[in-house]
mmCIF file of C-alpha atoms in Angstrom:
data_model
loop_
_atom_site.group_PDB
_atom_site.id
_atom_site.type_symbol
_atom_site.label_atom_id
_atom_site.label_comp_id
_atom_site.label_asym_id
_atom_site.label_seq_id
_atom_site.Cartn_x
_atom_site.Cartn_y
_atom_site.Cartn_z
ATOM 1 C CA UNK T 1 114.582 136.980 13.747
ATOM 2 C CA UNK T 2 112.360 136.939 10.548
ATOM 3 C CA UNK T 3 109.131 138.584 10.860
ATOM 4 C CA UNK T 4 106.437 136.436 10.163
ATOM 5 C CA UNK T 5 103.934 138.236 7.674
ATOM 6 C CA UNK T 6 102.016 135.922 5.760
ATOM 7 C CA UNK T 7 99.873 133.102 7.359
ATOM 8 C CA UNK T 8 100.750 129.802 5.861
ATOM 9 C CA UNK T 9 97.291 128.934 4.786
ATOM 10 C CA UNK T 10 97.533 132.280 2.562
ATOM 11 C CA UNK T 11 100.427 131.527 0.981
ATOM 12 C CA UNK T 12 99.428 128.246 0.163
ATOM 13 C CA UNK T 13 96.541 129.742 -1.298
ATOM 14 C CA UNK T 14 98.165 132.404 -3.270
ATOM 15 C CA UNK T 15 100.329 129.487 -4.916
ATOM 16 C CA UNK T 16 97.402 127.766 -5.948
ATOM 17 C CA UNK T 17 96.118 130.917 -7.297
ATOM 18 C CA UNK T 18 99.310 131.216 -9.031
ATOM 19 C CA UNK T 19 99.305 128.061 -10.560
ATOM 20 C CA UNK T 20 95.797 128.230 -11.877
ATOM 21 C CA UNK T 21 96.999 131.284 -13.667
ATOM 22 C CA UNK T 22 100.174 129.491 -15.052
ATOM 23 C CA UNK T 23 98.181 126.652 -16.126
ATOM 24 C CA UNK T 24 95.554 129.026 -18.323
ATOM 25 C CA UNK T 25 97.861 131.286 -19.486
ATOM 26 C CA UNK T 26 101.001 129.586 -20.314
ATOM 27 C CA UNK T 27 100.196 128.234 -24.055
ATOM 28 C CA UNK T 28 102.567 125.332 -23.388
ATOM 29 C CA UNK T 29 103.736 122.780 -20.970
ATOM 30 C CA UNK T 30 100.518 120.529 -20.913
ATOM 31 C CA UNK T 31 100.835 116.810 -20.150
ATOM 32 C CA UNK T 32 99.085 113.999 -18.876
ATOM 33 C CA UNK T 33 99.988 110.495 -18.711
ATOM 34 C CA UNK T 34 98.460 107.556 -16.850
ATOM 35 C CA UNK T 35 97.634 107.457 -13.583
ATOM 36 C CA UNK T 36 98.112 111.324 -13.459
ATOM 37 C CA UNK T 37 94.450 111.110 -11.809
ATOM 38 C CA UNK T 38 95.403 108.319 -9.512
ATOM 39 C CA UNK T 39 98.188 110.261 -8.442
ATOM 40 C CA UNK T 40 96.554 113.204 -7.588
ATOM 41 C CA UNK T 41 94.145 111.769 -5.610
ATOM 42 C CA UNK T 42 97.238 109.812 -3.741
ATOM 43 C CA UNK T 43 98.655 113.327 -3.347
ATOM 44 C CA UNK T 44 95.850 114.555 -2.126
ATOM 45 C CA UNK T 45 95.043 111.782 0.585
ATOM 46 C CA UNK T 46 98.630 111.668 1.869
ATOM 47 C CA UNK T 47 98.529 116.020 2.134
ATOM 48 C CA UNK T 48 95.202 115.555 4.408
ATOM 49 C CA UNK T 49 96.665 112.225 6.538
ATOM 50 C CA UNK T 50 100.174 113.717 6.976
ATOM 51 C CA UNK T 51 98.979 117.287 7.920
ATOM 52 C CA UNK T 52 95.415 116.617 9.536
ATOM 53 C CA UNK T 53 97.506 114.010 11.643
ATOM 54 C CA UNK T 54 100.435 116.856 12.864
ATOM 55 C CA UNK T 55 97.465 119.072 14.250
ATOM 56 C CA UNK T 56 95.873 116.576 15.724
ATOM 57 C CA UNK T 57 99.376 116.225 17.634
ATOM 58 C CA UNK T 58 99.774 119.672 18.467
ATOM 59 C CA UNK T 59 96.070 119.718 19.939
ATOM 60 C CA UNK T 60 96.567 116.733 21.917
ATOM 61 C CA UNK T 61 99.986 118.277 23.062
ATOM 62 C CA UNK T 62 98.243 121.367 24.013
ATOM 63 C CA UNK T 63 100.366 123.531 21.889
ATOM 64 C CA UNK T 64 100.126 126.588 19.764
ATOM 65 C CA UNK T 65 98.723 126.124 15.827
ATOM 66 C CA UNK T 66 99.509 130.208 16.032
ATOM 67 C CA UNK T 67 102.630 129.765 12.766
ATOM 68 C CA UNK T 68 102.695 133.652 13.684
ATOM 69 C CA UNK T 69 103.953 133.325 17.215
ATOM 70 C CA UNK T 70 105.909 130.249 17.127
ATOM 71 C CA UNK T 71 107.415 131.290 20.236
ATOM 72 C CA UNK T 72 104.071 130.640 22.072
ATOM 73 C CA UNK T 73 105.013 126.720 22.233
ATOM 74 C CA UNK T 74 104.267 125.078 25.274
ATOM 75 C CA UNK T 75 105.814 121.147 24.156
ATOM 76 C CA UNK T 76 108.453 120.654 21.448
ATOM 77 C CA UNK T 77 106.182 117.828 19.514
ATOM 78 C CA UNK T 78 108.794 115.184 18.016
ATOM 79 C CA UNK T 79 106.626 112.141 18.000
ATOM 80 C CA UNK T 80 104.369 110.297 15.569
ATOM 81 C CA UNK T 81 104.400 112.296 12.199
ATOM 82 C CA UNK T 82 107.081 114.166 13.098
ATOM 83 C CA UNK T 83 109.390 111.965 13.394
ATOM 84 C CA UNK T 84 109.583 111.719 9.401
ATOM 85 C CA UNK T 85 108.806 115.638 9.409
ATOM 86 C CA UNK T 86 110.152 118.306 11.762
ATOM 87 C CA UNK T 87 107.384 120.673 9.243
ATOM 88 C CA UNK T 88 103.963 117.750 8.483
ATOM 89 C CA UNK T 89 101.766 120.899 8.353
ATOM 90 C CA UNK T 90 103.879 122.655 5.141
ATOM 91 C CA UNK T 91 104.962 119.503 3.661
ATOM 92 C CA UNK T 92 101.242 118.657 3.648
ATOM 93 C CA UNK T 93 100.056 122.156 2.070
ATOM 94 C CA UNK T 94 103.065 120.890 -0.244
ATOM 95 C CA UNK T 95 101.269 117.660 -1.247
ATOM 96 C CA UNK T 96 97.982 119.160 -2.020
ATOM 97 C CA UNK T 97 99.687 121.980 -4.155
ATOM 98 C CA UNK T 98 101.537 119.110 -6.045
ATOM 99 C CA UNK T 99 98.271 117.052 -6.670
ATOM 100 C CA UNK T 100 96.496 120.348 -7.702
ATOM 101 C CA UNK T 101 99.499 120.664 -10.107
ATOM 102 C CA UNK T 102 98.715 117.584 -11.634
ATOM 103 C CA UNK T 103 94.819 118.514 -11.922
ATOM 104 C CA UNK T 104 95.806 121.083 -13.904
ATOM 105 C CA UNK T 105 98.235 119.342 -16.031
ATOM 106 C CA UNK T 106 101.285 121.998 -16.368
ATOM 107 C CA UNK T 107 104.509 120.743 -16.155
ATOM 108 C CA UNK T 108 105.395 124.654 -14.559
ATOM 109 C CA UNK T 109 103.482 123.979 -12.198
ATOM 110 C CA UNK T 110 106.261 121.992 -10.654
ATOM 111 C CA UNK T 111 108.377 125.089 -10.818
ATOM 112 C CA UNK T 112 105.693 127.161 -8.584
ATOM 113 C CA UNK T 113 105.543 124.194 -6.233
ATOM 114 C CA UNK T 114 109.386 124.157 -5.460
ATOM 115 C CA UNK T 115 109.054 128.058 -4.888
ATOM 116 C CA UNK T 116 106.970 127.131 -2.828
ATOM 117 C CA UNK T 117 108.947 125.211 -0.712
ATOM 118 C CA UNK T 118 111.355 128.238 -1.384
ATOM 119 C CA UNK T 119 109.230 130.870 0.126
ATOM 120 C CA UNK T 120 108.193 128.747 3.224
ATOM 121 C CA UNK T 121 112.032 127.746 3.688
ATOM 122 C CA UNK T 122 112.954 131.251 4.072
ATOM 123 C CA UNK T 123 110.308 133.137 5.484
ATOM 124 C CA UNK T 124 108.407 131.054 7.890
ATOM 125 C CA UNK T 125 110.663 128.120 8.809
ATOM 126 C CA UNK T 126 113.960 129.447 9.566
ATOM 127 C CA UNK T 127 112.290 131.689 12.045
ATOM 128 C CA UNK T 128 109.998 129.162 13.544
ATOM 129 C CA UNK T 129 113.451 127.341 13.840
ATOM 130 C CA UNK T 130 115.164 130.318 15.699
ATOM 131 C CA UNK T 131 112.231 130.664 18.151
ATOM 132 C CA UNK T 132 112.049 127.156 18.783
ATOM 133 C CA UNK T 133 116.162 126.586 19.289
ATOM 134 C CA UNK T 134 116.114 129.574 21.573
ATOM 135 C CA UNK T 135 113.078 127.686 23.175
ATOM 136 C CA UNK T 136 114.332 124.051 23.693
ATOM 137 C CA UNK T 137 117.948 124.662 22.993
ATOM 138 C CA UNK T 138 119.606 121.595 22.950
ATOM 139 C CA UNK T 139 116.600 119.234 22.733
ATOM 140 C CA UNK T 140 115.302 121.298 19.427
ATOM 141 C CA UNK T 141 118.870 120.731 17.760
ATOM 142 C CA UNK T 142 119.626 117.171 18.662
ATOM 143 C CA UNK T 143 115.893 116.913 17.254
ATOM 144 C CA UNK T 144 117.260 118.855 13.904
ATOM 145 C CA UNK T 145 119.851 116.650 13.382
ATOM 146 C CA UNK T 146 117.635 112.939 13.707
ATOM 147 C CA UNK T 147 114.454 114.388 11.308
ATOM 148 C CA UNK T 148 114.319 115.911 7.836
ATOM 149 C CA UNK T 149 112.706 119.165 7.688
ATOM 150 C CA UNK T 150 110.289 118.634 4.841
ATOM 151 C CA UNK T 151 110.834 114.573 4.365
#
C-alpha cells in the first residue's frame, strides 16, 4: 500500500503556491476573456458546496476526515454528493485551484491543475482505494464501478 505523506490540504496549498509562482514568473501565457470573473467565482462556490457538503456527510456518518488513515472508516459513505463523486473533498480542492487559476489569468495554470489531479491520483487515492476495498470488499467495488472518481 502507498504511504500516505502529504496531507491533502498541503498539497493543495503547495499547488496554489505553485501557481502563484507560474503566474509571476512565466512572461507569457496571460489571458482573460469575459466572464473569466464570473467563472471564478462559479468555481469557487461549486469547490465550497461540493466539498463543504462531503464533510458534512462524513460527520453525520460518524466517519474518519483522517485522509492519513483511511483505514480508520467506520461507514463506506456512497450517498448524496457522492454519488456523482467517489472523491467530493479533492475534486472540490480541484475547483478552487481552477478558479484561483483563472484569478490569476495563466493559461499554465491549467497544466499545474491537471498535475494536480496527477499527484492526488497516485499518491493519496489509489491507496485510500486499497484500504477501503480491503475494508468493504465487494460493496466498495460494485460502488467503483456505478460513480466516477473525480466527476
Amino acid at each position: 500500500m502507498n504511504k500516505l505523506k502529504l496531507p491533502p490540504a498541503l498539497v493543495f496549498i503547495l499547488f496554489g503556491c505553485l501557481m502563484f509562482l507560474l503566474s509571476k514568473g512565466l512572461p507569457f501565457g496571460q489571458f482573460d476573456f469575459f466572464g473569466r470573473s464570473a467563472l471564478k467565482w462559479i468555481c469557487s462556490a461549486l469547490g465550497g458546496v461540493v466539498g463543504f457538503s462531503a464533510v458534512i456527510q462524513f460527520l453525520r456518518a460518524g466517519t474518519t476526515l483522517d485522509p492519513k488513515h483511511p483505514e480508520k472508516s467506520t461507514e463506506l459513505v456512497v450517498k448524496g454528493v457522492y454519488n456523482f463523486s467517489r472523491n467530493p473533498m479533492y475534486l472540490g480542492l480541484l475547483l478552487f485551484l481552477l478558479a484561483w487559476g483563472l484569478h490569476l489569468g495563466n493559461a499554465f495554470n491549467t497544466i499545474l491543475a491537471a498535475l494536480f489531479v496527477a499527484y492526488m491520483n497516485r499518491f493519496q487515492i489509489a491507496a485510500e482505494e486499497k484500504a477501503l476495498e480491503k475494508k468493504y470488499g465487494a460493496a466498495y467495488r460494485s460502488y467503483c464501478v456505478l460513480v466516477r472518481r473525480w466527476f
